[in-house]
Every structure is written in C-alpha cells, then in structure tokens.
Tab-separated table of C-alpha atoms in Angstrom:
chain	number	residue	atom	x	y	z
A	15	UNK	CA	-1.302	-4.748	18.247
A	16	UNK	CA	2.012	-4.792	20.069
A	17	UNK	CA	2.464	-3.348	23.561
A	18	UNK	CA	4.420	-0.405	22.121
A	19	UNK	CA	1.667	0.395	19.633
A	20	UNK	CA	-0.992	0.192	22.353
A	21	UNK	CA	1.065	2.424	24.641
A	22	UNK	CA	1.534	5.008	21.893
A	23	UNK	CA	-2.225	5.030	21.321
A	24	UNK	CA	-2.883	5.467	25.054
A	25	UNK	CA	-0.382	8.325	25.209
A	26	UNK	CA	-2.194	10.044	22.329
A	27	UNK	CA	-5.499	9.666	24.163
A	28	UNK	CA	-3.939	11.087	27.306
A	29	UNK	CA	-2.515	14.015	25.320
A	30	UNK	CA	-6.034	14.743	24.053
A	31	UNK	CA	-7.383	14.706	27.618
A	32	UNK	CA	-4.527	16.919	28.834
A	33	UNK	CA	-5.248	19.372	26.014
A	34	UNK	CA	-8.877	19.483	27.127
A	35	UNK	CA	-7.749	20.307	30.677
A	36	UNK	CA	-5.615	23.153	29.303
A	37	UNK	CA	-8.586	24.633	27.415
A	38	UNK	CA	-10.811	24.247	30.480
A	39	UNK	CA	-8.251	26.081	32.634
A	40	UNK	CA	-8.193	28.948	30.139
A	41	UNK	CA	-11.987	29.198	30.349
A	42	UNK	CA	-11.874	29.070	34.148
A	43	UNK	CA	-9.379	31.940	34.241
A	44	UNK	CA	-11.610	33.816	31.809
A	45	UNK	CA	-14.557	33.259	34.150
A	46	UNK	CA	-12.402	34.445	37.058
A	47	UNK	CA	-11.384	37.686	35.390
A	48	UNK	CA	-14.948	38.375	34.269
A	49	UNK	CA	-16.200	37.971	37.831
A	50	UNK	CA	-18.127	34.700	37.355
A	51	UNK	CA	-15.781	32.499	39.405
A	52	UNK	CA	-16.130	32.972	43.161
A	53	UNK	CA	-12.621	32.362	44.501
A	54	UNK	CA	-9.490	34.280	45.429
A	55	UNK	CA	-6.451	34.633	43.168
A	56	UNK	CA	-4.489	32.358	45.513
A	57	UNK	CA	-7.225	29.737	45.309
A	58	UNK	CA	-7.185	29.978	41.505
A	59	UNK	CA	-3.425	29.524	41.388
A	60	UNK	CA	-3.496	26.588	43.809
A	61	UNK	CA	-6.314	24.901	41.899
A	62	UNK	CA	-4.538	25.383	38.574
A	63	UNK	CA	-1.263	24.033	39.964
A	64	UNK	CA	-3.020	20.978	41.414
A	65	UNK	CA	-4.769	20.342	38.087
A	66	UNK	CA	-1.464	20.497	36.214
A	67	UNK	CA	0.182	18.303	38.868
A	68	UNK	CA	-2.518	15.630	38.545
A	69	UNK	CA	-1.953	15.490	34.799
A	70	UNK	CA	1.809	15.333	35.282
A	71	UNK	CA	1.376	12.323	37.584
A	72	UNK	CA	-0.803	10.588	35.006
A	73	UNK	CA	1.745	11.355	32.295
A	74	UNK	CA	4.483	9.789	34.415
A	75	UNK	CA	2.337	6.688	34.889
A	76	UNK	CA	1.780	6.330	31.136
A	77	UNK	CA	5.338	7.237	30.147
A	78	UNK	CA	6.860	4.722	32.558
A	79	UNK	CA	4.513	1.939	31.421
A	80	UNK	CA	3.126	1.424	34.926
A	81	UNK	CA	-0.399	1.600	33.494
A	82	UNK	CA	0.216	-1.679	31.627
A	83	UNK	CA	0.154	-3.529	34.935
A	84	UNK	CA	-3.469	-2.504	35.504
A	85	UNK	CA	-6.493	-4.452	34.291
A	86	UNK	CA	-7.439	-1.358	32.267
A	87	UNK	CA	-4.175	0.080	30.846
A	88	UNK	CA	-6.023	3.143	29.569
A	89	UNK	CA	-7.031	4.101	33.149
A	90	UNK	CA	-10.221	5.457	31.598
A	91	UNK	CA	-12.394	5.312	34.697
A	92	UNK	CA	-9.647	6.792	36.870
A	93	UNK	CA	-9.227	9.736	34.505
A	94	UNK	CA	-12.983	10.270	34.256
A	95	UNK	CA	-13.454	10.237	38.029
A	96	UNK	CA	-10.575	12.687	38.385
A	97	UNK	CA	-12.115	14.952	35.750
A	98	UNK	CA	-15.531	14.783	37.386
A	99	UNK	CA	-13.964	15.728	40.706
A	100	UNK	CA	-12.327	18.813	39.223
A	101	UNK	CA	-15.529	19.692	37.380
A	102	UNK	CA	-17.604	19.481	40.567
A	103	UNK	CA	-15.069	21.702	42.337
A	104	UNK	CA	-15.400	24.158	39.471
A	105	UNK	CA	-19.207	24.098	39.659
A	106	UNK	CA	-19.082	24.958	43.364
A	107	UNK	CA	-17.291	28.239	42.629
A	108	UNK	CA	-19.409	29.337	39.689
A	109	UNK	CA	-22.551	31.425	39.919
A	110	UNK	CA	-24.539	32.555	36.872
A	111	UNK	CA	-22.009	30.896	34.506
A	112	UNK	CA	-22.681	27.469	36.025
A	113	UNK	CA	-25.009	26.432	33.216
A	114	UNK	CA	-22.395	27.229	30.570
A	115	UNK	CA	-19.844	24.968	32.238
A	116	UNK	CA	-22.251	22.014	32.614
A	117	UNK	CA	-21.183	20.907	29.156
A	118	UNK	CA	-17.841	19.799	30.609
A	119	UNK	CA	-19.649	17.018	32.494
A	120	UNK	CA	-20.778	15.593	29.172
A	121	UNK	CA	-17.375	16.129	27.571
A	122	UNK	CA	-15.716	14.136	30.351
A	123	UNK	CA	-18.212	11.298	29.992
A	124	UNK	CA	-17.613	11.174	26.235
A	125	UNK	CA	-14.036	10.020	26.909
A	126	UNK	CA	-15.494	6.846	28.371
A	127	UNK	CA	-18.089	6.250	25.686
A	128	UNK	CA	-16.025	3.606	23.880
A	129	UNK	CA	-13.883	2.273	26.716
A	130	UNK	CA	-16.037	2.007	29.834
A	131	UNK	CA	-18.275	-0.945	30.476
A	132	UNK	CA	-22.014	-0.295	30.636
A	133	UNK	CA	-22.080	-0.521	34.414
A	134	UNK	CA	-19.052	1.754	34.809
A	135	UNK	CA	-20.557	4.328	32.440
A	136	UNK	CA	-23.871	4.323	34.316
A	137	UNK	CA	-21.954	4.641	37.581
A	138	UNK	CA	-20.096	7.727	36.316
A	139	UNK	CA	-23.316	9.260	34.962
A	140	UNK	CA	-25.042	8.793	38.335
A	141	UNK	CA	-22.035	10.372	40.038
A	142	UNK	CA	-22.405	13.435	37.781
A	143	UNK	CA	-26.119	13.787	38.493
A	144	UNK	CA	-25.905	13.305	42.258
A	145	UNK	CA	-22.837	15.565	42.541
A	146	UNK	CA	-24.529	18.444	40.763
A	147	UNK	CA	-27.802	17.825	42.590
A	148	UNK	CA	-26.003	17.750	45.935
A	149	UNK	CA	-24.253	21.045	45.161
A	150	UNK	CA	-27.569	22.595	44.178
A	151	UNK	CA	-29.392	21.314	47.285
A	152	UNK	CA	-26.588	22.469	49.572
A	153	UNK	CA	-26.716	25.968	48.140
A	154	UNK	CA	-30.516	25.939	48.295
A	155	UNK	CA	-30.388	24.909	51.951
A	156	UNK	CA	-27.991	27.783	52.727
A	157	UNK	CA	-29.992	30.266	50.623
A	158	UNK	CA	-27.098	30.833	48.209
A	159	UNK	CA	-29.031	30.210	44.999
A	160	UNK	CA	-29.739	33.393	43.083
A	161	UNK	CA	-32.449	31.737	40.986
A	162	UNK	CA	-33.808	28.430	42.425
A	163	UNK	CA	-36.066	27.839	39.418
A	164	UNK	CA	-33.102	28.136	37.071
A	165	UNK	CA	-31.141	25.693	39.245
A	166	UNK	CA	-34.047	23.248	39.158
A	167	UNK	CA	-34.198	23.571	35.374
A	168	UNK	CA	-30.458	22.853	35.153
A	169	UNK	CA	-30.886	19.693	37.254
A	170	UNK	CA	-33.755	18.509	35.048
A	171	UNK	CA	-31.870	19.251	31.840
A	172	UNK	CA	-28.805	17.441	33.180
A	173	UNK	CA	-30.958	14.444	34.118
A	174	UNK	CA	-32.478	14.230	30.622
A	175	UNK	CA	-29.146	14.665	28.854
A	176	UNK	CA	-27.423	12.098	31.069
A	177	UNK	CA	-30.256	9.638	30.488
A	178	UNK	CA	-29.950	10.112	26.747
A	179	UNK	CA	-26.163	9.732	26.937
A	180	UNK	CA	-26.465	6.471	28.887
A	181	UNK	CA	-28.864	5.077	26.285
A	182	UNK	CA	-26.618	6.235	23.460
A	183	UNK	CA	-23.570	4.701	25.159
A	184	UNK	CA	-25.457	1.420	25.405
A	185	UNK	CA	-26.271	1.606	21.690
A	186	UNK	CA	-22.648	2.357	20.813
A	187	UNK	CA	-21.347	-0.485	22.981
A	188	UNK	CA	-23.789	-2.994	21.480
A	189	UNK	CA	-22.830	-1.825	17.980
A	190	UNK	CA	-19.131	-2.169	18.810
A	191	UNK	CA	-19.740	-5.661	20.157
A	192	UNK	CA	-21.506	-6.654	16.957
A	193	UNK	CA	-18.729	-5.147	14.865
A	194	UNK	CA	-16.144	-6.998	16.963
A	195	UNK	CA	-18.006	-10.286	16.460
A	196	UNK	CA	-18.245	-9.645	12.734
A	197	UNK	CA	-14.550	-8.795	12.630
A	198	UNK	CA	-13.706	-12.032	14.433
A	199	UNK	CA	-15.958	-13.953	12.032
A	200	UNK	CA	-14.320	-12.225	9.075
A	201	UNK	CA	-10.893	-13.032	10.492
A	202	UNK	CA	-11.928	-16.682	10.843
A	203	UNK	CA	-13.141	-16.702	7.227
A	204	UNK	CA	-9.888	-15.113	6.092
A	205	UNK	CA	-7.870	-17.717	7.987
A	206	UNK	CA	-9.962	-20.438	6.351
A	207	UNK	CA	-9.386	-18.898	2.924
A	208	UNK	CA	-5.653	-18.656	3.580
A	209	UNK	CA	-5.609	-22.323	4.552
A	210	UNK	CA	-7.506	-23.233	1.404
A	211	UNK	CA	-5.127	-21.140	-0.685
A	212	UNK	CA	-2.159	-22.926	0.864
A	213	UNK	CA	-3.808	-26.252	0.091
A	214	UNK	CA	-4.450	-25.159	-3.499
A	215	UNK	CA	-0.862	-24.005	-3.844
A	216	UNK	CA	0.253	-27.375	-2.540
A	217	UNK	CA	-1.977	-29.156	-5.038
A	218	UNK	CA	-0.710	-27.009	-7.893
A	219	UNK	CA	2.922	-27.608	-6.895
A	220	UNK	CA	2.653	-31.318	-6.051
A	221	UNK	CA	2.430	-34.471	-8.136
A	222	UNK	CA	-0.715	-36.243	-6.992
A	223	UNK	CA	0.638	-39.800	-7.312
A	224	UNK	CA	4.051	-39.508	-5.666
A	225	UNK	CA	3.558	-36.481	-3.426
A	226	UNK	CA	6.732	-34.928	-4.882
A	227	UNK	CA	6.983	-31.538	-6.526
A	228	UNK	CA	5.815	-31.434	-10.120
A	229	UNK	CA	7.924	-30.267	-13.047
A	230	UNK	CA	6.630	-26.707	-13.121
A	231	UNK	CA	7.246	-26.131	-9.428
A	232	UNK	CA	10.704	-27.685	-9.675
A	233	UNK	CA	11.661	-25.286	-12.454
A	234	UNK	CA	10.444	-22.378	-10.305
A	235	UNK	CA	12.420	-23.527	-7.251
A	236	UNK	CA	15.537	-24.351	-9.278
A	237	UNK	CA	15.484	-20.942	-10.971
A	238	UNK	CA	15.235	-19.285	-7.580
A	239	UNK	CA	18.206	-21.294	-6.300
A	240	UNK	CA	20.291	-20.353	-9.335
A	241	UNK	CA	19.428	-16.663	-8.969
A	242	UNK	CA	20.556	-16.792	-5.337
A	243	UNK	CA	23.887	-18.469	-6.134
A	244	UNK	CA	27.130	-16.869	-5.007
A	245	UNK	CA	30.585	-16.980	-6.552
A	246	UNK	CA	32.335	-20.289	-5.891
A	247	UNK	CA	29.143	-22.201	-5.070
A	248	UNK	CA	28.287	-25.254	-7.181
A	249	UNK	CA	24.938	-27.041	-7.425
A	250	UNK	CA	24.398	-30.615	-8.511
A	251	UNK	CA	21.641	-31.614	-10.938
A	252	UNK	CA	20.559	-35.160	-11.856
A	253	UNK	CA	17.891	-36.583	-14.144
A	254	UNK	CA	16.761	-40.068	-13.057
A	255	UNK	CA	14.852	-42.574	-15.167
A	256	UNK	CA	13.390	-45.860	-13.877
A	257	UNK	CA	14.658	-48.690	-16.053
A	258	UNK	CA	12.217	-50.839	-18.062
A	259	UNK	CA	9.237	-49.013	-16.619
A	260	UNK	CA	7.091	-49.577	-19.728
A	261	UNK	CA	7.642	-53.316	-19.397
A	262	UNK	CA	6.486	-53.184	-15.762
A	263	UNK	CA	3.258	-51.491	-16.857
A	264	UNK	CA	2.724	-53.960	-19.686
A	265	UNK	CA	3.396	-57.067	-17.613
A	266	UNK	CA	2.055	-56.158	-14.173
A	267	UNK	CA	-0.420	-53.383	-14.968
A	268	UNK	CA	-0.516	-49.655	-14.397
A	269	UNK	CA	-1.369	-50.079	-10.703
A	270	UNK	CA	1.954	-51.861	-10.254
A	271	UNK	CA	3.697	-49.104	-12.155
A	272	UNK	CA	2.120	-46.528	-9.834
A	273	UNK	CA	3.373	-48.503	-6.830
A	274	UNK	CA	6.896	-48.521	-8.273
A	275	UNK	CA	6.772	-44.735	-8.743
A	276	UNK	CA	5.587	-44.265	-5.151
A	277	UNK	CA	8.294	-46.635	-3.877
A	278	UNK	CA	10.969	-44.607	-5.655
A	279	UNK	CA	9.576	-41.367	-4.229
A	280	UNK	CA	9.792	-42.799	-0.714
A	281	UNK	CA	13.320	-44.105	-1.175
A	282	UNK	CA	14.566	-40.890	-2.777
A	283	UNK	CA	13.064	-38.709	-0.058
A	284	UNK	CA	14.824	-40.803	2.585
A	285	UNK	CA	18.182	-40.597	0.782
A	286	UNK	CA	18.255	-36.839	0.201
A	287	UNK	CA	19.155	-34.015	2.585
A	288	UNK	CA	16.919	-31.280	3.879
A	289	UNK	CA	17.063	-28.550	1.293
A	290	UNK	CA	17.543	-30.877	-1.691
A	291	UNK	CA	14.825	-30.458	-4.299
A	292	UNK	CA	13.248	-33.606	-5.729
A	293	UNK	CA	10.462	-33.631	-8.307
A	294	UNK	CA	8.699	-35.884	-10.745
A	295	UNK	CA	9.806	-34.562	-14.109
A	296	UNK	CA	7.341	-36.565	-16.157
A	297	UNK	CA	6.266	-40.188	-16.519
A	298	UNK	CA	8.952	-42.384	-14.926
A	299	UNK	CA	11.528	-39.581	-14.993
A	300	UNK	CA	12.585	-37.617	-11.909
A	301	UNK	CA	14.898	-34.681	-11.319
A	302	UNK	CA	16.863	-33.663	-8.257
A	303	UNK	CA	18.785	-30.482	-7.457
A	304	UNK	CA	21.407	-30.617	-4.700
A	305	UNK	CA	22.404	-27.091	-3.610
A	306	UNK	CA	26.028	-26.514	-2.616
A	307	UNK	CA	27.206	-29.887	-3.902
A	308	UNK	CA	30.415	-30.916	-5.711
A	309	UNK	CA	30.893	-33.750	-8.212
A	310	UNK	CA	31.918	-36.305	-5.598
A	311	UNK	CA	28.931	-35.686	-3.351
A	312	UNK	CA	26.519	-35.675	-6.287
A	313	UNK	CA	27.878	-39.009	-7.541
A	314	UNK	CA	27.740	-40.542	-4.052
A	315	UNK	CA	24.141	-39.371	-3.609
A	316	UNK	CA	22.970	-40.805	-6.933
A	317	UNK	CA	24.778	-44.102	-6.316
A	318	UNK	CA	23.264	-44.349	-2.857
A	319	UNK	CA	19.831	-43.754	-4.349
A	320	UNK	CA	20.429	-46.318	-7.135
A	321	UNK	CA	21.484	-49.045	-4.670
A	322	UNK	CA	18.601	-48.269	-2.304
A	323	UNK	CA	16.083	-48.544	-5.127
A	324	UNK	CA	17.476	-51.938	-6.171
A	325	UNK	CA	16.713	-53.226	-2.655
A	326	UNK	CA	13.075	-52.113	-2.689
A	327	UNK	CA	10.524	-54.840	-1.999
A	328	UNK	CA	7.005	-54.131	-3.189
A	329	UNK	CA	4.068	-55.428	-1.133
A	330	UNK	CA	1.999	-57.924	-3.096
A	331	UNK	CA	4.171	-57.689	-6.219
A	332	UNK	CA	7.052	-59.783	-7.456
A	333	UNK	CA	9.034	-57.477	-9.711
A	334	UNK	CA	12.641	-58.485	-9.950
A	335	UNK	CA	15.622	-56.299	-10.797
A	336	UNK	CA	14.292	-52.828	-10.103
A	337	UNK	CA	16.883	-50.325	-11.210
A	338	UNK	CA	17.378	-46.765	-12.367
A	339	UNK	CA	19.700	-44.733	-14.529
A	340	UNK	CA	20.886	-41.221	-13.739
A	341	UNK	CA	22.501	-38.420	-15.678
A	342	UNK	CA	24.427	-35.876	-13.617
A	343	UNK	CA	25.768	-32.398	-14.224
A	344	UNK	CA	27.014	-29.408	-12.219
A	345	UNK	CA	25.842	-25.813	-12.279
A	346	UNK	CA	27.949	-22.773	-11.493
A	347	UNK	CA	27.123	-19.098	-11.223
A	348	UNK	CA	25.727	-17.856	-14.533
A	349	UNK	CA	24.846	-21.295	-15.943
A	350	UNK	CA	21.529	-21.674	-17.746
A	351	UNK	CA	19.041	-24.136	-16.222
A	352	UNK	CA	17.733	-25.372	-19.583
A	353	UNK	CA	21.288	-25.981	-20.757
A	354	UNK	CA	22.078	-27.886	-17.560
A	355	UNK	CA	18.948	-30.040	-17.956
A	356	UNK	CA	19.991	-30.805	-21.523
A	357	UNK	CA	23.461	-31.864	-20.354
A	358	UNK	CA	21.951	-34.081	-17.645
A	359	UNK	CA	19.594	-35.590	-20.228
A	360	UNK	CA	22.506	-36.389	-22.528
A	361	UNK	CA	24.339	-38.058	-19.642
A	362	UNK	CA	21.174	-40.034	-18.811
A	363	UNK	CA	20.906	-41.188	-22.428
A	364	UNK	CA	24.517	-42.378	-22.247
A	365	UNK	CA	23.821	-44.277	-19.016
A	366	UNK	CA	20.883	-46.087	-20.599
A	367	UNK	CA	22.828	-46.749	-23.783
A	368	UNK	CA	25.685	-48.283	-21.780
A	369	UNK	CA	23.395	-50.857	-20.179
A	370	UNK	CA	21.208	-49.003	-17.669
A	371	UNK	CA	21.395	-49.333	-13.869
A	372	UNK	CA	24.222	-46.838	-13.680
A	373	UNK	CA	25.002	-43.162	-13.102
A	374	UNK	CA	26.696	-41.165	-15.846
A	375	UNK	CA	28.202	-37.715	-15.425
A	376	UNK	CA	28.190	-34.969	-18.025
A	377	UNK	CA	31.683	-33.859	-17.006
A	378	UNK	CA	33.075	-37.340	-17.759
A	379	UNK	CA	31.872	-36.956	-21.334
A	380	UNK	CA	33.517	-33.549	-21.550
A	381	UNK	CA	36.804	-34.881	-20.210
A	382	UNK	CA	36.745	-37.680	-22.723
C-alpha cells in the first residue's frame, strides 16, 4: 500500500475512535443529568472540552502526516493510553453506574486487538486492572464505597474478562501471523508462477534454434505496429532467404546448417536497431520489420546485413560463399500485412532469379 492509502486508512480508524468518544460523552452527560455522575456542571464542561481538545490534537497529527514519522504511524498505544486515562477519570466520578461503564475499558482495548504487540496489549490490560483496583481500594480506604461486596465483584469480573481478552488477543495475533506467513508464501508462489508464465510466453514466441521470434509472434507484433501507425509514417518490410541452404545441409550436414542459421541470427541482431522486429519465418527464411523507415534506409539496412553475412566465418566449418537474398517492400497507413508479405516474397523471388546474393525492392518492379 502507498503512504497515502495507509494514511487514509489511519484517518478512518481515528474517525471511528473519535465517534466512540462522542458517544461516550453523550452517555456521560446522560449519567450526569440522571444524578449518577458526581461532579459539578463546570467540571463536566471542562472535562468535555479537554476530551474534544485531545481528539483535535490527534486529528491534527494525523492530518499533517506527523504520525508517519513515528515507529507506529497508527499511534495505537498512545490512543489507548489516552482513552484509558479518560475512562479512569470517568470511573472516579461514577457511583452506582460504575459497573455499566466498565464496558468502555474493554471497548478501548479492542482497538488494540489487531495492532498492539502481545507485550503492549498485556501492559495495557494490566494498567486497566490496577487502575480500577486502585480506585476501588482508595474509596474503600476512605469509606466511600456504598457496597464493598459489589465493588469486589466488579474487580473480580474485570480480572476474569481481562484475562480472557489477553488470551483471545494472543490467539488473534498468532492467527494473523499464520495468515501473514501464508499470504507471503502465496505471494511467492504467485511470483514463481508469473515467472514461469513469462518463460512459457518466451518459449511460445521464440524460435528454439536461433533465439529469434517465430513466425506467429512476428505476425502478432507486426499487426500491432501497423494498427498503431500514424499518417505519413512508413514501415519497411523485408523477406530474407539464405542462398543455397539446401546444398549446405546436403554437403555438410544438418548440424552445419543449424550453425549457419544461428550465425545469421547473430549477424542480423547486431545490424538492426532497437525496435526493429526480426523473426525466423520458416526454414532458412527470415523476415524483418523496420518501423518508421523509408526506402533508402531499408535498402541500406538489407545491404549492410547482406555484406556482413558474406564475411561470417564459421568455427570448425569451411563453407565458402555464404550469401543471402532479400525482397523489400514498404507499408503505409491502411496497407494489408499479408499483401505486403506477398509483395516482399515476389521481390525475393526476383532477387533469387537474377542470380541471388542481392536485394530486390518491390517498388522497383512497380516503377518498371
């Protein structure tokens, strides 16, 4: 998650806590007007204002992003300790209604169920128990308890509930840890599967012998390039055939023929630009698409490739007079790929008919 997404989530959590404070204040005022809250009207107003002020300060911290500088950007423990402080202050001023408001201790601790560490949660639970016990003992010492047995029962009930909550928090945290580990393991498996899928896509799109694109993938890429063409842009297309390749296989063996194909693939890759699309079209035939290329640049590229292939020296083989023939054509916006391949094939046939080891252009035939 991004920092903005995390901050929005933290602000939503804070809004939930602030809403809980608002409901608690309404209940406190209800207890005050029903005579169960032992404080003056001025004390009630001051306490309410301070409660609202504390939440306003926290809102400013979250809204400004200052919380992101802390080790715990959620400030969970800080908010819980603040809530427990206000709750203990509330308990001090309650009489018979004290038991009804004990539930707020648990509600405050629930905010830390998923975000506090085990030690921090136990620490907050102990603070709740000792705070309430201290309030009860202080009132018992000063003979202010109306029903000591009821107060003792409240302490015991609080102890049992807090103990259960600590155990449940431990269970939840262990479960979350296991789920996190499983999520990480699942993510690792997904990454592995994505890598395998990319490898499979590469195998499907690549000719195993030469490492170039295969015919099917070339047609897919070329169609995409043609669909993305703009007005005034011209692409160059060339079909290339290795001369006398069948004779090389017959005389030197298929392993030698494979080496010749690999040598051409290496030479062609070195001669082409980034973005040019080269593929093995089938057998000893190759195809190349040069995006944004005019007739002069296409001819120069094919001639450069033809001369480079003539200079190839094969390791362990003595094959003289390696050469290739190429048929070239141009594509403009709206041209059909199959039609362009047919034109390039016709130009290639003319190059081979005229003696091989040459580049023939489809537009030269048209001009003639």
